[in-house]
Amino acid sequence: MSAGEPTSLPPLASGPTGPDALRPLLDTVLDALAAGHDERGGPLPPGGPDAVATRVADALGDVLPDTGDPDALRTLVHALAAGSADPADPLCAAHLHCPPLAVAAAADLAASALNPSLDSWDQAPAASALEAAVTRTLARTAGLADALVTTGGTESNQLALLLAREAHGGVRLVCGTNAHHSLPRAAWLLGLPDPVVIPAPGGTLDPAALHQTLTALPGPLLVAATAGTTDAGLIDPLPEIAGLCTAHGARLHIDAAYGGGLVFSDRHRDRLAGLEAAHTVTLDLHKLGWQPIAAGLLAVARPHELTALHQRADYLNADDDTDAGLPDLLGRSPRTSRRPDILKIAVTLKALGRSGLGALADQVCARAREFAALIREHPGFDLYDRPAISTVLFRPAEADDDTVAAVRRRLLHEGRAVLGRARLDGRLWLKATVLNPHTRPDDLTHLLKLVEIAERSLPG
C-alpha cells in the first residue's frame, strides 16, 4: 500500500462484493424510510417551507465535514422521508406525481448499482440491447415505429420540435392555450418563430380555429395537440386535429405525457384515437405508468428522422467500430451520459403485462369518477366537470378565489392534504389527481372533509 493511501476503502455497489456490501445498507435505508414516514405522519411534513428547511439543516449539519459520519445514510434518508410529499398517501393528490411500483423501484436499484451509461455500447452492452427492444415495443403500442428515452415531457416536447425543425428546414409551432408550457419554451430554445396560440374553449383545442389558422399561415407548421392537460386532464379532439393536419400538410405532435398510459387499457384506449396519426408523441411512464422519475419517451413515426441527432466522437462511436458492428448510441439522445431508465420500465412491462398496467389505469380513472360523483352530490362544493382521465377539479361552493387558494395553503401548511390548483373558465379550482391505485372511497370522503374543515378554520 502506497504512503497516504487509506487503510480501508469504502465498498462498491457492484462487482463480486457489491451485493454483500449493499444488504446491510438496504436494511438501513428501509428502516430510515419507515421511521421517517412515521415521523411525518401524513402526506406532507407540517409547518411549511421554513420548518422543513430547519429540520433538514439540523439533520444535515456540516455538509462536508473533515471526518465522515458513519450514520449519514440513516440520518439523511430519515430526514428526506420525514420531509417528503408522499405520493403513496391517498391525500397527496396535487400533481402528476405517481407512487412508484415496488418492482420498478427495485429494478432502479439494480440500474444504480451496475451504473451502465448509454453513450457507448462498451459501457452498456445489455442495457443498450434492452433499450432498443423495449422502446420499439412501446412505440408500436402507441401506433408509431420507434421511441427515444427521455427525462420526461419537457425533453420529449423539445425533441419533437427539434426533429420537426430539422426535417423541414425550419418550422412554426401552432398550439392551443391549453398546451404545456414546455412547448413554447422549446420553440424559444430552438430559435423558432413565436408560436401561434389558438383558442382552447372549455380547455381543449378548437378545431374550427385550428382550421382557420392552418388556412391562413404559410408552412411548414407543427401542430401540437394534448392528450391529458396538466390542469384538468382533458384530451383534445385528436382525430379531427389529425385530419386537419393531413388536409393542410402540417406536421402533428401529440403531447400525451399524462394520457398516454391509457394505451394499456382496453376500456380507455379509444380515448387516444388519432395518436397513430402523429409524427411524434410524448409519453411519460412516471405518470400513468407508476415508474420512479425519470421515465419519459418520445415516440416517432419516421425513425430515419432520428439521424438529425447523430454525432461523431471517436472515443464513443468511431467509424471503424460502428462498421465492425458496435451499436452507435449517440443518435439516441441529445444527452451523452445516460442512466438505464429503460430497466425499470422493462421490468414493469414484463412483470405486470399490458393487462396489469391497464387495470391500474382503469382503477385510478374509476376512483376519480367516484370522487367527482361525491362532489356533485355534496351541496357545499362545485364540480368543474366529469373527469376526462383521473383529475378532478372542485371548489367550495360559496368561496371566492382567494379563499380557495387559502384553503389549499392551509392544508399544505398543516401537512394534512396536498391538493393542486388550476384556473379554468376564469375561476380558481382545487385539483385532485388520482394516481394512487390503492386509494379507497373513504380516503376521498376524508379528503373532502378536510377541505370543509380548512375552509371553516380560515379567519373572517
XYZ file of C-alpha atoms in Angstrom:
460
model
C 0.000 0.000 0.000
C 1.456 3.371 -1.008
C 2.033 6.141 1.504
C -1.039 8.229 2.196
C -3.469 5.590 0.842
C -6.386 4.973 3.206
C -6.201 1.687 5.075
C -9.873 0.935 4.471
C -11.662 1.895 1.274
C -15.473 2.184 1.134
C -17.152 -0.756 -0.663
C -18.559 -0.530 -4.170
C -22.163 -1.239 -5.153
C -21.304 -3.690 -7.939
C -18.616 -6.260 -8.543
C -18.236 -9.529 -6.629
C -18.608 -7.923 -3.191
C -21.289 -5.392 -4.178
C -24.366 -7.386 -3.118
C -22.885 -8.195 0.291
C -21.995 -4.537 0.791
C -25.484 -3.388 -0.192
C -27.514 -5.744 2.005
C -26.882 -4.055 5.375
C -27.139 -0.625 3.742
C -30.537 -1.529 2.304
C -31.709 -2.512 5.776
C -30.560 0.893 6.989
C -32.397 2.651 4.168
C -35.618 0.698 4.654
C -35.596 1.286 8.405
C -34.945 5.006 7.873
C -37.757 5.232 5.321
C -40.168 3.644 7.768
C -39.046 5.857 10.657
C -39.279 8.987 8.503
C -42.763 8.029 7.345
C -43.898 7.551 10.935
C -42.412 10.875 11.987
C -44.148 12.714 9.152
C -47.479 11.102 9.976
C -49.288 12.315 6.858
C -48.961 13.185 3.191
C -46.726 16.227 3.764
C -44.490 17.477 6.590
C -46.259 20.122 8.710
C -45.071 23.664 9.255
C -44.402 24.919 5.740
C -41.112 25.645 3.939
C -39.232 27.273 6.819
C -39.995 24.467 9.254
C -38.951 21.802 6.752
C -35.740 23.652 5.858
C -34.852 23.954 9.539
C -35.344 20.226 10.140
C -33.252 19.358 7.093
C -30.484 21.724 8.163
C -30.452 20.188 11.652
C -30.097 16.695 10.189
C -27.501 17.764 7.628
C -25.207 19.724 9.887
C -21.824 20.231 8.250
C -22.301 19.337 4.583
C -18.614 18.466 4.051
C -17.059 17.591 7.414
C -13.352 16.915 7.769
C -14.182 13.425 9.012
C -17.039 11.397 7.613
C -20.127 10.441 9.593
C -20.837 6.682 9.506
C -24.507 7.369 10.322
C -25.012 9.737 7.361
C -27.101 7.291 5.340
C -29.624 6.679 8.102
C -29.763 10.315 9.187
C -30.327 11.845 5.766
C -32.704 9.194 4.403
C -34.746 9.604 7.580
C -34.764 13.386 7.117
C -35.764 13.097 3.470
C -38.576 10.652 4.236
C -39.865 12.755 7.123
C -39.808 15.852 4.941
C -41.228 14.418 1.732
C -44.538 14.766 -0.036
C -45.573 11.116 -0.152
C -47.326 10.234 -3.438
C -48.330 6.881 -1.921
C -50.553 8.694 0.576
C -54.095 8.961 -0.860
C -54.295 12.529 0.455
C -51.286 13.554 -1.671
C -53.080 14.253 -4.938
C -51.915 17.611 -6.257
C -49.807 16.764 -9.262
C -48.959 14.176 -11.898
C -46.672 12.662 -9.264
C -47.271 8.943 -9.059
C -46.413 6.467 -6.311
C -43.843 4.188 -7.972
C -44.373 0.460 -8.079
C -42.151 -1.513 -5.708
C -40.927 -3.718 -8.547
C -39.897 -0.647 -10.547
C -38.042 0.891 -7.604
C -36.233 -2.403 -7.002
C -35.181 -2.510 -10.647
C -33.948 1.060 -10.317
C -31.632 -0.063 -7.525
C -30.023 -2.539 -9.925
C -29.604 0.206 -12.509
C -27.861 2.408 -9.930
C -25.620 -0.401 -8.706
C -24.492 -1.512 -12.165
C -24.366 2.079 -13.449
C -24.429 1.475 -17.219
C -24.009 4.641 -19.245
C -25.880 4.622 -22.517
C -23.478 6.717 -24.537
C -21.454 3.804 -25.912
C -22.003 0.071 -26.255
C -18.911 -0.843 -24.259
C -20.378 0.932 -21.219
C -23.835 -0.642 -21.540
C -23.910 -3.837 -23.617
C -27.078 -5.397 -22.190
C -28.762 -2.081 -21.375
C -28.414 -0.863 -24.971
C -29.974 -4.066 -26.326
C -32.767 -3.839 -23.746
C -33.472 -0.218 -24.607
C -33.657 -0.946 -28.341
C -36.178 -3.758 -27.875
C -38.375 -2.076 -25.273
C -38.579 1.334 -26.961
C -39.691 -0.256 -30.237
C -42.392 -2.231 -28.431
C -43.703 0.816 -26.577
C -43.730 2.895 -29.765
C -45.719 0.211 -31.611
C -48.164 0.036 -28.716
C -48.863 3.723 -29.379
C -49.096 3.127 -33.148
C -45.654 4.513 -34.064
C -42.342 2.954 -35.091
C -39.616 3.731 -32.555
C -39.004 5.763 -29.405
C -36.240 7.551 -27.557
C -35.892 7.507 -23.772
C -36.065 10.994 -22.258
C -36.171 12.625 -18.844
C -39.861 13.443 -19.271
C -42.361 15.570 -21.154
C -40.230 18.692 -21.321
C -37.317 16.950 -23.047
C -39.671 14.942 -25.264
C -41.524 18.048 -26.438
C -38.269 19.842 -27.120
C -37.003 16.876 -29.140
C -40.257 16.799 -31.125
C -39.745 20.421 -32.164
C -36.078 19.787 -32.940
C -36.898 16.844 -35.222
C -39.593 18.898 -36.968
C -37.195 21.798 -37.490
C -34.507 19.550 -38.948
C -36.922 17.587 -41.141
C -38.432 20.713 -42.715
C -35.596 23.220 -42.568
C -37.490 25.294 -40.044
C -40.998 25.121 -38.626
C -43.524 27.230 -36.749
C -45.359 25.840 -33.748
C -49.149 26.046 -33.610
C -50.638 25.112 -30.258
C -53.652 25.800 -28.090
C -53.790 27.939 -24.978
C -54.057 24.609 -23.129
C -50.651 23.370 -24.319
C -47.933 22.516 -21.816
C -45.572 25.391 -21.039
C -42.603 23.351 -22.280
C -43.761 23.694 -25.910
C -43.438 27.492 -26.307
C -40.280 27.293 -24.216
C -38.872 24.704 -26.633
C -39.666 26.991 -29.577
C -37.722 29.753 -27.846
C -34.775 27.497 -27.001
C -34.568 26.259 -30.589
C -34.699 29.742 -32.109
C -38.048 29.145 -33.808
C -40.599 31.879 -34.536
C -43.034 32.788 -31.790
C -45.727 30.111 -31.572
C -49.189 30.758 -32.914
C -51.515 30.172 -29.975
C -55.140 29.428 -30.784
C -58.186 29.220 -28.515
C -58.994 26.233 -26.354
C -62.550 26.888 -25.150
C -63.508 24.522 -22.384
C -59.872 23.512 -22.048
C -59.424 21.713 -25.384
C -58.074 22.932 -28.706
C -60.762 24.325 -31.054
C -60.702 22.544 -34.450
C -62.515 25.422 -36.189
C -59.920 27.920 -35.008
C -57.163 25.484 -35.976
C -58.602 25.173 -39.495
C -58.647 28.969 -39.880
C -55.081 29.240 -38.630
C -53.728 26.492 -40.886
C -55.513 28.049 -43.858
C -54.009 31.474 -43.211
C -50.425 30.579 -42.278
C -47.628 29.577 -44.641
C -45.828 26.343 -43.826
C -44.008 24.441 -42.621
C -46.158 24.173 -39.484
C -46.102 21.884 -36.482
C -49.405 21.460 -34.664
C -49.108 20.331 -31.043
C -52.181 18.664 -29.551
C -52.569 17.452 -25.980
C -53.823 14.144 -24.612
C -54.148 14.947 -20.934
C -53.733 18.587 -19.958
C -51.931 19.325 -16.716
C -54.788 21.407 -15.333
C -57.849 19.199 -15.902
C -56.543 16.106 -17.714
C -58.523 16.986 -20.840
C -57.886 15.380 -24.224
C -58.004 17.411 -27.419
C -60.189 16.098 -30.297
C -57.278 14.154 -31.770
C -58.974 12.591 -34.845
C -60.275 15.978 -36.025
C -56.915 17.616 -35.425
C -55.108 14.809 -37.264
C -57.476 15.198 -40.210
C -56.858 18.935 -40.385
C -53.103 18.406 -40.265
C -53.323 15.941 -43.141
C -55.537 18.264 -45.194
C -53.230 21.249 -44.687
C -49.915 19.392 -44.891
C -48.985 20.253 -41.318
C -46.915 18.070 -39.062
C -48.592 16.716 -35.889
C -47.089 16.268 -32.439
C -49.233 14.921 -29.594
C -48.188 15.600 -26.032
C -49.587 12.510 -24.296
C -47.323 12.740 -21.278
C -50.335 12.254 -18.994
C -52.914 10.432 -21.102
C -50.520 8.140 -22.944
C -50.760 5.496 -20.225
C -54.354 4.850 -21.316
C -52.942 2.860 -24.253
C -52.590 -0.102 -21.876
C -56.322 -0.050 -21.045
C -58.894 -1.845 -23.196
C -61.565 0.287 -21.530
C -59.972 3.686 -22.158
C -57.618 3.204 -25.114
C -60.160 4.591 -27.568
C -59.776 7.975 -25.856
C -56.442 8.118 -27.691
C -57.839 7.521 -31.177
C -55.744 9.598 -33.566
C -52.488 9.013 -31.709
C -51.228 6.802 -34.530
C -51.567 9.713 -36.987
C -48.936 11.784 -35.208
C -45.378 12.241 -36.390
C -44.189 12.328 -32.774
C -45.811 11.510 -29.426
C -44.661 12.381 -25.912
C -45.153 9.652 -23.299
C -44.345 9.720 -19.584
C -44.403 6.471 -17.656
C -43.649 8.300 -14.411
C -47.299 9.376 -14.566
C -49.790 6.683 -15.670
C -47.004 4.088 -15.673
C -46.102 4.163 -11.986
C -42.359 4.486 -12.543
C -39.778 6.313 -10.438
C -38.757 9.554 -12.133
C -37.480 9.715 -14.817
C -39.267 7.532 -17.360
C -40.119 9.654 -20.389
C -40.215 8.706 -24.060
C -40.635 10.355 -27.432
C -42.241 8.004 -29.944
C -41.579 8.713 -33.623
C -43.339 7.619 -36.777
C -40.303 8.089 -39.048
C -37.173 6.600 -37.462
C -34.965 7.942 -40.239
C -35.572 11.446 -38.868
C -33.505 10.491 -35.827
C -30.384 10.905 -37.955
C -30.706 14.603 -37.071
C -29.365 13.677 -33.629
C -26.298 11.914 -34.998
C -22.938 12.959 -33.590
C -19.470 11.511 -34.040
C -16.990 11.239 -31.165
C -14.098 8.913 -31.869
C -13.865 7.653 -28.291
C -17.552 6.655 -28.284
C -18.584 5.710 -31.831
C -15.582 5.621 -34.146
C -16.440 4.759 -37.752
C -14.449 1.546 -37.765
C -16.134 0.378 -34.533
C -19.552 1.091 -36.000
C -18.614 -0.672 -39.245
C -17.482 -3.640 -37.166
C -20.959 -3.913 -35.599
C -20.734 -1.983 -32.341
C -24.043 -0.101 -31.908
C -23.885 3.682 -32.199
C -25.810 5.147 -29.244
C -25.088 8.868 -29.606
C -28.003 9.314 -32.002
C -30.469 8.034 -29.394
C -30.431 11.166 -27.252
C -29.113 14.738 -27.124
C -27.575 13.716 -23.792
C -24.255 11.886 -23.564
C -24.105 10.067 -20.224
C -27.495 8.409 -19.659
C -28.572 6.039 -16.920
C -30.548 2.911 -17.969
C -34.036 4.152 -17.116
C -35.316 1.510 -19.512
C -34.599 -1.281 -16.988
C -37.358 -0.333 -14.531
C -39.750 0.159 -17.461
C -38.865 -3.237 -18.946
C -39.251 -4.994 -15.605
C -42.654 -3.377 -15.049
C -43.937 -4.233 -18.527
C -42.872 -7.853 -18.183
C -43.998 -8.246 -14.559
C -47.463 -6.703 -14.967
C -48.156 -7.117 -18.668
C -50.495 -4.910 -20.630
C -53.500 -6.144 -18.680
C -51.875 -5.388 -15.334
C -50.962 -1.849 -16.304
C -54.366 -1.390 -17.902
C -56.047 -2.461 -14.674
C -54.111 0.190 -12.747
C -55.183 2.860 -15.232
C -58.792 1.681 -15.025
C -58.642 1.782 -11.233
C -57.471 5.388 -10.902
C -59.922 6.564 -13.555
C -62.767 4.840 -11.725
C -61.739 6.374 -8.384
C -61.644 9.822 -9.963
C -65.181 9.365 -11.284
C -66.303 8.261 -7.822
C -64.740 11.351 -6.294
C -66.449 13.555 -8.867
C -69.797 11.934 -8.056
C -69.204 12.531 -4.341
C -68.538 16.221 -5.009
C -71.513 16.573 -7.341
C -73.842 15.245 -4.667
C -72.400 17.492 -1.937
C -74.245 20.824 -1.552
C -71.143 22.559 -0.230
C -68.991 22.032 -3.344
C -68.951 22.840 -7.035
C -67.562 20.306 -9.527
C -65.876 21.571 -12.694
C -66.797 18.582 -14.850
C -66.683 14.818 -15.074
C -63.001 13.787 -15.131
C -61.547 13.024 -18.557
C -58.786 10.842 -17.067
C -58.110 10.927 -13.328
C -58.032 14.643 -12.488
C -60.939 16.195 -10.589
C -61.422 19.959 -10.239
C -63.678 21.257 -7.473
C -64.110 24.169 -5.080
C -66.176 25.187 -2.040
C -69.461 26.428 -3.474
C -69.625 29.865 -1.864
C -65.894 30.612 -1.760
C -64.109 33.273 -3.779
C -60.757 32.594 -5.449
C -58.744 33.998 -2.541
C -60.488 31.587 -0.181
C -59.864 28.636 -2.500
C -56.155 29.482 -2.594
C -56.048 29.944 1.177
C -57.748 26.579 1.788
C -55.092 24.840 -0.270
C -52.250 26.573 1.538
C -53.793 25.835 4.943
C -53.870 22.107 4.137
C -50.266 22.257 2.896
C -49.034 24.139 5.958
C -50.671 21.678 8.317
C -49.440 18.691 6.309
C -52.985 17.286 6.115
C -53.507 17.092 2.341
C -51.735 18.012 -0.887
C -54.081 19.479 -3.490
C -53.160 21.355 -6.640
C -54.720 24.401 -8.232
C -55.966 25.169 -11.722
C -57.596 28.200 -13.309
C -60.319 27.413 -15.823
C -63.320 29.429 -17.016
C -61.995 32.394 -15.077
C -62.193 30.661 -11.698
C -59.649 29.036 -9.407
C -60.236 25.351 -8.679
C -58.734 22.848 -6.302
C -57.189 19.955 -8.208
C -57.072 16.327 -7.103
C -55.185 13.985 -9.409
C -55.818 10.352 -8.543
C -52.720 8.347 -9.467
C -52.639 6.000 -6.479
C -54.443 2.759 -7.374
C -54.662 1.901 -3.656
C -56.852 4.932 -2.949
C -60.142 3.864 -1.336
C -63.545 5.555 -1.413
C -63.270 6.511 2.271
C -59.958 8.260 1.522
C -61.807 10.501 -0.917
C -64.556 11.188 1.606
C -61.902 12.133 4.140
C -60.188 14.443 1.653
C -63.407 16.323 1.046
C -63.996 16.607 4.794
C -60.516 18.080 5.280
C -61.292 20.778 2.715
C -64.502 21.620 4.583
C -62.640 21.880 7.891
C -59.894 24.022 6.365
C -62.415 26.438 4.862
C -64.238 26.826 8.183
C -60.968 27.426 10.037
C -59.942 30.420 7.915
C -60.174 33.797 9.605
C -63.092 36.043 8.715
